[in-house]
Amino acid sequence: MIVVMQKGCAEQDVNNVVAHIEKRPGLKAHLSRGEERTVVGVIGQTFPELKDELELLEGVSEVVPISKPYKLASREVQVDDTRLQVGSAVIGGNQVVVMAGPCSVENEKQVLETALAVKAAGAQVLRGGAFKPRSSPYSFRGLGVQGLRFLAKAREETGLPVITEVMTAEDVELVATYADILQIGARNVQNFILLDAVGKLRKPVVLKRGFATPYEEWLLASEYILAGGNRQVILCERGIRTFETYTRNTLDLASIPVIRRLSHLPIMADPSHGTGKWHLVAPLAVAAVAAGAHGLLIEVHPNPDQALSDGAQSLTFDNFRKLMDNVRAVAQALGRTAGPPAESIRPRG
Ligand code: PEP
Ligand code: MN
């Protein structure tokens, strides 16, 4: 349930409500101060009498049961959009934040060259996989720690923050020492031990949708991270399995406005994995922005035909520049911006 406080109520009233909730074993209070109202979420197994008790407290406007199984992720608990700052990017606001780079980190030169190219085109975060989930055990599975080091080096050279995937709970600490944003891949969306582990961090986490994950289960997965105390969760639609075989997955564009309606969490789109074909990436990227995506995750490679993973869906530098031009145009048409604010594109030093 949520406790809606009266507009302009005293700080002490809010504290009393929090204390009343937290004196019950197993219950926690979650405070959300919006522009319009302050809401205290009651997290845990509640009981009917609690509603009456809370309604009697000073400063309380009303007590409303939360209708959804996920709570911290819901709009009911937090009305205003969550905004996260990473480097020059504010994710969850008016800016369309583009994270781009190779599917896999292959060597130092490849990742640095790509970082420089995507930065020049307007990307604000560098992506690159060091621990790769692959359908076949014989495919390239990533450089591991060496890959993380190359990403850190590229960040040093370019100033771009880095996003990379973490596949196991045991690796969370290690990956978090290198990454600015941790990615949970589609295959791990319901790896609850891993979700608990990243819930202990105080760093942004991008949680991808699984191949067959309904919105509610996806939001419940995000709830694991939020319930651990990590409020920096970004959702990413990356396509789901359907009967269609022409495309690798079916990018569910409706998920973007649906998630924005149900949740305050930022939502991005990954048209690279969402389509599996490079020539479909730009059209779906602009469509995702038009649908309200807060950001994009795009695979870019200096030579897609030689990529060790996902070459077919990777953009050349030139095609990425064209994509950014279209993304900027659509963002502007909708009163939004794409790419870093003007002052942060000036050369450093
Ligand atoms: C990736 O981003 O390279 C990746 C493996 O994505 P997904 O988990 O969406 O398949
Ligand atoms: Mn990939």
mmCIF file of C-alpha atoms and ligand atoms in Angstrom:
data_model
loop_
_atom_site.group_PDB
_atom_site.id
_atom_site.type_symbol
_atom_site.label_atom_id
_atom_site.label_comp_id
_atom_site.label_asym_id
_atom_site.label_seq_id
_atom_site.Cartn_x
_atom_site.Cartn_y
_atom_site.Cartn_z
ATOM 1 C CA MET A 1 0.000 0.000 0.000
ATOM 2 C CA ILE A 2 1.044 3.620 -0.363
ATOM 3 C CA VAL A 3 0.549 6.491 2.037
ATOM 4 C CA VAL A 4 -0.138 9.754 0.233
ATOM 5 C CA MET A 5 0.882 12.703 2.419
ATOM 6 C CA GLN A 6 -0.978 16.000 2.474
ATOM 7 C CA LYS A 7 0.549 18.734 0.325
ATOM 8 C CA GLY A 8 2.911 20.830 2.466
ATOM 9 C CA CYS A 9 2.723 18.512 5.499
ATOM 10 C CA ALA A 10 5.430 18.789 8.178
ATOM 11 C CA GLU A 11 8.663 16.800 7.883
ATOM 12 C CA GLN A 12 7.884 15.311 11.286
ATOM 13 C CA ASP A 13 4.605 13.881 9.929
ATOM 14 C CA VAL A 14 6.519 12.041 7.203
ATOM 15 C CA ASN A 15 9.041 10.744 9.744
ATOM 16 C CA ASN A 16 6.231 9.503 11.981
ATOM 17 C CA VAL A 17 4.653 7.570 9.124
ATOM 18 C CA VAL A 18 8.015 5.986 8.231
ATOM 19 C CA ALA A 19 8.637 5.055 11.876
ATOM 20 C CA HIS A 20 5.144 3.588 12.248
ATOM 21 C CA ILE A 21 5.711 1.338 9.242
ATOM 22 C CA GLU A 22 9.234 0.277 10.129
ATOM 23 C CA LYS A 23 8.447 -0.705 13.708
ATOM 24 C CA ARG A 24 6.601 -3.717 12.218
ATOM 25 C CA PRO A 25 8.912 -6.632 11.567
ATOM 26 C CA GLY A 26 9.303 -7.328 7.849
ATOM 27 C CA LEU A 27 7.961 -3.948 6.710
ATOM 28 C CA LYS A 28 10.015 -1.189 5.124
ATOM 29 C CA ALA A 29 9.066 2.330 4.120
ATOM 30 C CA HIS A 30 10.087 3.764 0.764
ATOM 31 C CA LEU A 31 9.966 7.517 0.465
ATOM 32 C CA SER A 32 9.236 9.202 -2.832
ATOM 33 C CA ARG A 33 9.158 12.988 -2.946
ATOM 34 C CA GLY A 34 7.525 14.111 -6.146
ATOM 35 C CA GLU A 35 6.939 17.625 -7.368
ATOM 36 C CA GLU A 36 3.241 17.279 -6.591
ATOM 37 C CA ARG A 37 3.160 15.004 -3.560
ATOM 38 C CA THR A 38 5.160 12.945 -1.102
ATOM 39 C CA VAL A 39 4.320 9.262 -1.053
ATOM 40 C CA VAL A 40 5.480 6.640 1.435
ATOM 41 C CA GLY A 41 5.396 3.120 0.007
ATOM 42 C CA VAL A 42 4.909 0.234 2.410
ATOM 43 C CA ILE A 43 7.092 -2.615 1.262
ATOM 44 C CA GLY A 44 6.500 -6.131 2.574
ATOM 45 C CA GLN A 45 3.507 -8.210 3.614
ATOM 46 C CA THR A 46 0.878 -5.744 4.854
ATOM 47 C CA PHE A 47 -2.320 -6.433 6.829
ATOM 48 C CA PRO A 48 -5.741 -4.707 6.698
ATOM 49 C CA GLU A 49 -5.510 -2.935 10.106
ATOM 50 C CA LEU A 50 -2.401 -1.081 8.996
ATOM 51 C CA LYS A 51 -4.448 1.007 6.564
ATOM 52 C CA ASP A 52 -6.674 2.268 9.408
ATOM 53 C CA GLU A 53 -3.691 2.945 11.671
ATOM 54 C CA LEU A 54 -1.847 4.962 9.038
ATOM 55 C CA GLU A 55 -4.919 6.945 8.053
ATOM 56 C CA LEU A 56 -5.163 8.256 11.620
ATOM 57 C CA LEU A 57 -1.655 9.730 11.579
ATOM 58 C CA GLU A 58 -1.084 13.479 11.272
ATOM 59 C CA GLY A 59 -0.398 14.761 7.742
ATOM 60 C CA VAL A 60 -1.766 11.688 5.938
ATOM 61 C CA SER A 61 -4.081 12.406 3.022
ATOM 62 C CA GLU A 62 -5.001 8.830 2.063
ATOM 63 C CA VAL A 63 -3.805 5.242 2.150
ATOM 64 C CA VAL A 64 -4.214 3.343 -1.106
ATOM 65 C CA PRO A 65 -3.530 -0.330 -1.781
ATOM 66 C CA ILE A 66 -1.037 -0.915 -4.642
ATOM 67 C CA SER A 67 -2.830 -2.851 -7.318
ATOM 68 C CA LYS A 68 0.303 -4.253 -8.988
ATOM 69 C CA PRO A 69 2.498 -7.122 -7.773
ATOM 70 C CA TYR A 70 5.606 -4.975 -8.347
ATOM 71 C CA LYS A 71 5.734 -1.982 -6.074
ATOM 72 C CA LEU A 72 8.972 0.015 -6.117
ATOM 73 C CA ALA A 73 8.964 -0.110 -9.913
ATOM 74 C CA SER A 74 5.382 1.124 -10.144
ATOM 75 C CA ARG A 75 4.063 4.566 -10.991
ATOM 76 C CA GLU A 76 1.828 4.251 -7.968
ATOM 77 C CA VAL A 77 4.777 4.461 -5.575
ATOM 78 C CA GLN A 78 6.688 7.014 -7.639
ATOM 79 C CA VAL A 79 4.812 9.379 -9.917
ATOM 80 C CA ASP A 80 7.809 11.230 -11.386
ATOM 81 C CA ASP A 81 10.209 9.618 -13.864
ATOM 82 C CA THR A 82 13.465 8.285 -12.448
ATOM 83 C CA ARG A 83 16.458 10.167 -13.847
ATOM 84 C CA LEU A 84 20.011 8.895 -13.667
ATOM 85 C CA GLN A 85 23.177 10.801 -14.426
ATOM 86 C CA VAL A 86 26.017 8.884 -16.088
ATOM 87 C CA GLY A 87 28.841 11.036 -17.451
ATOM 88 C CA SER A 88 27.280 13.677 -19.718
ATOM 89 C CA ALA A 89 24.074 11.662 -20.016
ATOM 90 C CA VAL A 90 20.874 12.068 -18.054
ATOM 91 C CA ILE A 91 18.894 8.893 -18.620
ATOM 92 C CA GLY A 92 15.136 9.104 -18.105
ATOM 93 C CA GLY A 93 14.635 12.719 -19.127
ATOM 94 C CA ASN A 94 14.248 14.700 -22.292
ATOM 95 C CA GLN A 95 17.576 13.604 -23.751
ATOM 96 C CA VAL A 96 17.781 10.484 -25.948
ATOM 97 C CA VAL A 97 20.928 8.768 -24.683
ATOM 98 C CA VAL A 98 22.721 6.552 -27.170
ATOM 99 C CA MET A 99 25.014 3.759 -25.953
ATOM 100 C CA ALA A 100 27.029 2.307 -28.805
ATOM 101 C CA GLY A 101 29.990 0.048 -29.487
ATOM 102 C CA PRO A 102 30.892 -3.468 -30.497
ATOM 103 C CA CYS A 103 28.915 -6.531 -29.478
ATOM 104 C CA SER A 104 32.161 -8.027 -28.150
ATOM 105 C CA VAL A 105 35.405 -6.390 -27.176
ATOM 106 C CA GLU A 106 37.892 -8.124 -29.502
ATOM 107 C CA ASN A 107 41.122 -6.189 -29.030
ATOM 108 C CA GLU A 108 42.366 -2.819 -27.802
ATOM 109 C CA LYS A 109 42.475 -1.167 -31.223
ATOM 110 C CA GLN A 110 38.960 -2.273 -32.218
ATOM 111 C CA VAL A 111 37.339 -0.941 -29.059
ATOM 112 C CA LEU A 112 39.266 2.342 -29.025
ATOM 113 C CA GLU A 113 38.612 3.081 -32.704
ATOM 114 C CA THR A 114 34.932 2.343 -32.214
ATOM 115 C CA ALA A 115 34.758 4.458 -29.061
ATOM 116 C CA LEU A 116 36.232 7.460 -30.866
ATOM 117 C CA ALA A 117 33.890 7.026 -33.842
ATOM 118 C CA VAL A 118 30.690 6.642 -31.813
ATOM 119 C CA LYS A 119 31.639 9.540 -29.553
ATOM 120 C CA ALA A 120 32.245 11.813 -32.531
ATOM 121 C CA ALA A 121 28.809 10.847 -33.868
ATOM 122 C CA GLY A 122 27.086 11.702 -30.568
ATOM 123 C CA ALA A 123 26.999 8.512 -28.477
ATOM 124 C CA GLN A 124 27.320 9.204 -24.750
ATOM 125 C CA VAL A 125 28.134 5.716 -23.459
ATOM 126 C CA LEU A 126 30.441 3.028 -24.881
ATOM 127 C CA ARG A 127 29.082 -0.521 -24.998
ATOM 128 C CA GLY A 128 31.152 -3.678 -25.341
ATOM 129 C CA GLY A 129 30.821 -7.260 -24.123
ATOM 130 C CA ALA A 130 33.677 -8.894 -22.242
ATOM 131 C CA PHE A 131 31.674 -11.807 -20.820
ATOM 132 C CA LYS A 132 29.498 -13.015 -23.679
ATOM 133 C CA PRO A 133 26.467 -15.285 -23.430
ATOM 134 C CA ARG A 134 26.527 -17.380 -26.628
ATOM 135 C CA SER A 135 24.051 -19.947 -27.862
ATOM 136 C CA SER A 136 26.906 -22.272 -28.851
ATOM 137 C CA PRO A 137 29.785 -23.074 -26.509
ATOM 138 C CA TYR A 138 32.086 -23.077 -29.563
ATOM 139 C CA SER A 139 31.394 -19.419 -30.433
ATOM 140 C CA PHE A 140 33.618 -16.574 -29.222
ATOM 141 C CA ARG A 141 32.733 -16.075 -25.561
ATOM 142 C CA GLY A 142 34.563 -12.823 -24.909
ATOM 143 C CA LEU A 143 37.942 -11.737 -23.558
ATOM 144 C CA GLY A 144 36.797 -11.671 -19.922
ATOM 145 C CA VAL A 145 38.885 -9.459 -17.630
ATOM 146 C CA GLN A 146 41.173 -8.422 -20.493
ATOM 147 C CA GLY A 147 38.094 -7.086 -22.275
ATOM 148 C CA LEU A 148 37.145 -5.066 -19.192
ATOM 149 C CA ARG A 149 40.649 -3.564 -19.171
ATOM 150 C CA PHE A 150 40.351 -2.533 -22.820
ATOM 151 C CA LEU A 151 37.009 -0.886 -22.080
ATOM 152 C CA ALA A 152 38.524 1.016 -19.142
ATOM 153 C CA LYS A 153 41.373 2.151 -21.401
ATOM 154 C CA ALA A 154 38.892 3.386 -24.019
ATOM 155 C CA ARG A 155 37.040 5.291 -21.292
ATOM 156 C CA GLU A 156 40.314 6.921 -20.235
ATOM 157 C CA GLU A 157 41.038 7.981 -23.799
ATOM 158 C CA THR A 158 37.558 9.194 -24.721
ATOM 159 C CA GLY A 159 35.864 10.123 -21.450
ATOM 160 C CA LEU A 160 32.894 7.914 -22.388
ATOM 161 C CA PRO A 161 31.373 5.900 -19.535
ATOM 162 C CA VAL A 162 31.194 2.178 -20.180
ATOM 163 C CA ILE A 163 28.374 -0.387 -20.130
ATOM 164 C CA THR A 164 29.163 -4.103 -20.142
ATOM 165 C CA GLU A 165 27.358 -7.331 -19.307
ATOM 166 C CA VAL A 166 27.731 -9.295 -16.102
ATOM 167 C CA MET A 167 26.647 -12.921 -16.345
ATOM 168 C CA THR A 168 27.098 -14.327 -12.851
ATOM 169 C CA ALA A 169 26.643 -13.134 -9.279
ATOM 170 C CA GLU A 170 30.297 -14.041 -8.581
ATOM 171 C CA ASP A 171 31.484 -11.601 -11.260
ATOM 172 C CA VAL A 172 29.420 -8.620 -10.090
ATOM 173 C CA GLU A 173 32.117 -7.091 -7.898
ATOM 174 C CA LEU A 174 34.794 -7.488 -10.565
ATOM 175 C CA VAL A 175 32.667 -6.084 -13.401
ATOM 176 C CA ALA A 176 31.501 -3.196 -11.200
ATOM 177 C CA THR A 177 35.106 -2.104 -10.626
ATOM 178 C CA TYR A 178 35.433 -1.456 -14.381
ATOM 179 C CA ALA A 179 31.916 -0.633 -15.570
ATOM 180 C CA ASP A 180 29.896 2.552 -15.122
ATOM 181 C CA ILE A 181 26.700 0.682 -16.008
ATOM 182 C CA LEU A 182 26.171 -3.069 -15.635
ATOM 183 C CA GLN A 183 24.065 -4.916 -18.177
ATOM 184 C CA ILE A 184 21.919 -7.920 -17.320
ATOM 185 C CA GLY A 185 21.314 -9.811 -20.548
ATOM 186 C CA ALA A 186 18.068 -11.210 -21.901
ATOM 187 C CA ARG A 187 19.017 -14.721 -20.821
ATOM 188 C CA ASN A 188 19.505 -13.634 -17.225
ATOM 189 C CA VAL A 189 16.398 -11.497 -16.722
ATOM 190 C CA GLN A 190 15.091 -13.986 -14.174
ATOM 191 C CA ASN A 191 18.397 -15.059 -12.661
ATOM 192 C CA PHE A 192 17.242 -13.951 -9.243
ATOM 193 C CA ILE A 193 20.576 -14.552 -7.522
ATOM 194 C CA LEU A 194 22.246 -12.248 -10.059
ATOM 195 C CA LEU A 195 19.472 -9.653 -9.654
ATOM 196 C CA ASP A 196 19.956 -9.738 -5.874
ATOM 197 C CA ALA A 197 23.694 -9.276 -6.367
ATOM 198 C CA VAL A 198 23.368 -6.158 -8.549
ATOM 199 C CA GLY A 199 20.703 -4.909 -6.132
ATOM 200 C CA LYS A 200 23.499 -4.493 -3.586
ATOM 201 C CA LEU A 201 25.393 -2.114 -5.874
ATOM 202 C CA ARG A 202 24.830 1.605 -6.017
ATOM 203 C CA LYS A 203 25.472 1.793 -9.755
ATOM 204 C CA PRO A 204 23.148 1.902 -12.762
ATOM 205 C CA VAL A 205 21.974 -1.439 -14.118
ATOM 206 C CA VAL A 206 20.420 -1.990 -17.548
ATOM 207 C CA LEU A 207 17.968 -4.873 -17.314
ATOM 208 C CA LYS A 208 17.137 -6.374 -20.683
ATOM 209 C CA ARG A 209 13.829 -8.014 -21.394
ATOM 210 C CA GLY A 210 13.975 -11.781 -21.877
ATOM 211 C CA PHE A 211 12.964 -13.555 -25.109
ATOM 212 C CA ALA A 212 9.653 -14.551 -23.531
ATOM 213 C CA THR A 213 9.178 -12.160 -20.644
ATOM 214 C CA PRO A 214 5.800 -10.464 -20.194
ATOM 215 C CA TYR A 215 5.876 -6.878 -18.929
ATOM 216 C CA GLU A 216 4.790 -7.871 -15.442
ATOM 217 C CA GLU A 217 7.569 -10.443 -15.008
ATOM 218 C CA TRP A 218 10.099 -7.964 -16.379
ATOM 219 C CA LEU A 219 9.005 -5.338 -13.866
ATOM 220 C CA LEU A 220 9.069 -7.951 -11.102
ATOM 221 C CA ALA A 221 12.659 -8.745 -12.123
ATOM 222 C CA SER A 222 13.501 -5.033 -11.781
ATOM 223 C CA GLU A 223 11.817 -5.115 -8.379
ATOM 224 C CA TYR A 224 14.534 -7.510 -7.129
ATOM 225 C CA ILE A 225 17.195 -4.898 -7.876
ATOM 226 C CA LEU A 226 15.150 -2.039 -6.439
ATOM 227 C CA ALA A 227 14.259 -4.011 -3.309
ATOM 228 C CA GLY A 228 17.982 -4.562 -2.708
ATOM 229 C CA GLY A 229 18.324 -0.797 -2.405
ATOM 230 C CA ASN A 230 19.710 -0.056 -5.866
ATOM 231 C CA ARG A 231 17.340 2.482 -7.366
ATOM 232 C CA GLN A 232 19.339 2.958 -10.566
ATOM 233 C CA VAL A 233 17.553 0.575 -12.891
ATOM 234 C CA ILE A 234 17.064 1.128 -16.629
ATOM 235 C CA LEU A 235 14.918 -1.284 -18.660
ATOM 236 C CA CYS A 236 15.839 -2.267 -22.209
ATOM 237 C CA GLU A 237 13.498 -3.744 -24.813
ATOM 238 C CA ARG A 238 15.609 -5.995 -27.073
ATOM 239 C CA GLY A 239 12.988 -7.982 -28.916
ATOM 240 C CA ILE A 240 11.059 -11.120 -28.126
ATOM 241 C CA ARG A 241 10.592 -14.467 -29.862
ATOM 242 C CA THR A 242 7.634 -14.691 -32.186
ATOM 243 C CA PHE A 243 6.733 -16.924 -35.146
ATOM 244 C CA GLU A 244 8.598 -14.564 -37.505
ATOM 245 C CA THR A 245 11.935 -15.891 -38.720
ATOM 246 C CA TYR A 246 13.064 -13.119 -41.096
ATOM 247 C CA THR A 247 14.121 -11.024 -38.140
ATOM 248 C CA ARG A 248 16.206 -12.430 -35.273
ATOM 249 C CA ASN A 249 13.641 -11.180 -32.740
ATOM 250 C CA THR A 250 10.545 -9.015 -32.901
ATOM 251 C CA LEU A 251 11.222 -5.611 -31.364
ATOM 252 C CA ASP A 252 8.110 -4.896 -29.314
ATOM 253 C CA LEU A 253 7.772 -1.147 -29.710
ATOM 254 C CA ALA A 254 4.553 -1.102 -27.696
ATOM 255 C CA SER A 255 6.600 -2.066 -24.650
ATOM 256 C CA ILE A 256 8.030 1.462 -24.567
ATOM 257 C CA PRO A 257 4.799 3.398 -23.920
ATOM 258 C CA VAL A 258 3.456 0.507 -21.825
ATOM 259 C CA ILE A 259 6.469 0.516 -19.507
ATOM 260 C CA ARG A 260 6.356 4.311 -19.302
ATOM 261 C CA ARG A 261 2.749 4.051 -18.214
ATOM 262 C CA LEU A 262 3.306 1.314 -15.627
ATOM 263 C CA SER A 263 6.661 2.413 -14.270
ATOM 264 C CA HIS A 264 8.810 5.447 -13.525
ATOM 265 C CA LEU A 265 11.969 3.605 -14.645
ATOM 266 C CA PRO A 266 13.777 4.736 -17.812
ATOM 267 C CA ILE A 267 13.230 2.499 -20.839
ATOM 268 C CA MET A 268 15.650 2.037 -23.737
ATOM 269 C CA ALA A 269 15.494 0.039 -26.951
ATOM 270 C CA ASP A 270 18.081 -2.237 -28.567
ATOM 271 C CA PRO A 271 17.174 -2.451 -32.258
ATOM 272 C CA SER A 272 20.396 -4.375 -32.992
ATOM 273 C CA HIS A 273 19.354 -7.534 -31.138
ATOM 274 C CA GLY A 274 15.731 -6.598 -31.748
ATOM 275 C CA THR A 275 16.108 -7.140 -35.507
ATOM 276 C CA GLY A 276 19.395 -8.991 -36.107
ATOM 277 C CA LYS A 277 19.912 -7.159 -39.422
ATOM 278 C CA TRP A 278 21.997 -4.003 -39.822
ATOM 279 C CA HIS A 279 19.657 -2.419 -42.394
ATOM 280 C CA LEU A 280 16.747 -2.589 -39.937
ATOM 281 C CA VAL A 281 18.606 -0.991 -37.043
ATOM 282 C CA ALA A 282 18.220 2.684 -38.023
ATOM 283 C CA PRO A 283 14.504 2.499 -38.947
ATOM 284 C CA LEU A 284 13.670 0.760 -35.664
ATOM 285 C CA ALA A 285 15.933 3.120 -33.705
ATOM 286 C CA VAL A 286 13.988 6.165 -34.876
ATOM 287 C CA ALA A 287 10.700 4.339 -34.331
ATOM 288 C CA ALA A 288 11.744 3.595 -30.739
ATOM 289 C CA VAL A 289 12.584 7.259 -30.170
ATOM 290 C CA ALA A 290 9.234 8.254 -31.661
ATOM 291 C CA ALA A 291 7.578 5.787 -29.264
ATOM 292 C CA GLY A 292 9.241 7.508 -26.298
ATOM 293 C CA ALA A 293 12.439 5.544 -25.611
ATOM 294 C CA HIS A 294 14.839 7.300 -23.248
ATOM 295 C CA GLY A 295 17.816 5.746 -24.949
ATOM 296 C CA LEU A 296 19.197 3.333 -27.521
ATOM 297 C CA LEU A 297 21.724 0.513 -27.391
ATOM 298 C CA ILE A 298 23.402 0.072 -30.776
ATOM 299 C CA GLU A 299 26.081 -2.336 -31.996
ATOM 300 C CA VAL A 300 28.834 -0.741 -34.070
ATOM 301 C CA HIS A 301 31.985 -2.380 -35.475
ATOM 302 C CA PRO A 302 34.893 -1.078 -37.597
ATOM 303 C CA ASN A 303 34.413 -4.069 -39.962
ATOM 304 C CA PRO A 304 31.099 -5.791 -39.329
ATOM 305 C CA ASP A 305 31.913 -8.597 -41.762
ATOM 306 C CA GLN A 306 34.877 -9.578 -39.591
ATOM 307 C CA ALA A 307 33.160 -9.242 -36.204
ATOM 308 C CA LEU A 308 33.582 -12.153 -33.800
ATOM 309 C CA SER A 309 29.929 -11.821 -32.774
ATOM 310 C CA ASP A 310 26.761 -10.232 -34.172
ATOM 311 C CA GLY A 311 28.389 -8.824 -37.327
ATOM 312 C CA ALA A 312 25.131 -9.098 -39.287
ATOM 313 C CA GLN A 313 23.436 -6.572 -37.027
ATOM 314 C CA SER A 314 26.431 -4.287 -36.470
ATOM 315 C CA LEU A 315 26.642 -0.862 -38.096
ATOM 316 C CA THR A 316 29.689 0.571 -39.814
ATOM 317 C CA PHE A 317 30.881 3.945 -38.484
ATOM 318 C CA ASP A 318 29.313 5.626 -41.478
ATOM 319 C CA ASN A 319 25.941 3.977 -40.970
ATOM 320 C CA PHE A 320 26.044 4.839 -37.276
ATOM 321 C CA ARG A 321 26.584 8.521 -38.147
ATOM 322 C CA LYS A 322 23.542 8.359 -40.436
ATOM 323 C CA LEU A 323 21.505 6.728 -37.696
ATOM 324 C CA MET A 324 22.453 9.518 -35.293
ATOM 325 C CA ASP A 325 21.375 12.172 -37.815
ATOM 326 C CA ASN A 326 17.946 10.543 -38.063
ATOM 327 C CA VAL A 327 17.668 10.036 -34.301
ATOM 328 C CA ARG A 328 18.479 13.710 -33.722
ATOM 329 C CA ALA A 329 15.891 14.801 -36.289
ATOM 330 C CA VAL A 330 13.116 12.687 -34.752
ATOM 331 C CA ALA A 331 14.077 13.700 -31.213
ATOM 332 C CA GLN A 332 13.979 17.382 -32.164
ATOM 333 C CA ALA A 333 10.630 16.996 -33.919
ATOM 334 C CA LEU A 334 9.282 15.744 -30.587
ATOM 335 C CA GLY A 335 10.836 18.535 -28.529
ATOM 336 C CA ARG A 336 13.634 16.299 -27.263
ATOM 337 C CA THR A 337 17.394 16.233 -27.778
ATOM 338 C CA ALA A 338 19.776 13.435 -28.735
ATOM 339 C CA GLY A 339 23.449 13.287 -27.896
ATOM 340 C CA PRO A 340 25.482 15.284 -25.427
ATOM 341 C CA PRO A 341 24.839 18.938 -24.634
ATOM 342 C CA ALA A 342 26.936 21.179 -26.941
ATOM 343 C CA GLU A 343 29.647 22.066 -24.391
ATOM 344 C CA SER A 344 30.527 18.416 -23.710
ATOM 345 C CA ILE A 345 31.345 17.629 -27.354
ATOM 346 C CA ARG A 346 34.235 20.101 -27.356
ATOM 347 C CA PRO A 347 37.600 18.335 -27.387
ATOM 348 C CA ARG A 348 38.914 17.692 -23.905
ATOM 349 C CA GLY A 349 42.125 19.133 -22.479
HETATM 350 C C1 PEP B 1 24.365 -7.969 -26.067
HETATM 351 O O1 PEP B 1 23.975 -6.849 -25.730
HETATM 352 O O2 PEP B 1 25.402 -8.160 -26.730
HETATM 353 C C2 PEP B 1 23.514 -9.157 -25.761
HETATM 354 C C3 PEP B 1 24.040 -10.369 -25.644
HETATM 355 O O3 PEP B 1 22.210 -8.843 -25.651
HETATM 356 P P1 PEP B 1 20.933 -9.749 -25.244
HETATM 357 O O4 PEP B 1 21.149 -10.154 -23.815
HETATM 358 O O5 PEP B 1 19.810 -8.794 -25.431
HETATM 359 O O6 PEP B 1 20.879 -10.902 -26.196
HETATM 360 MN MN MN B 2 25.403 -8.710 -29.462
#
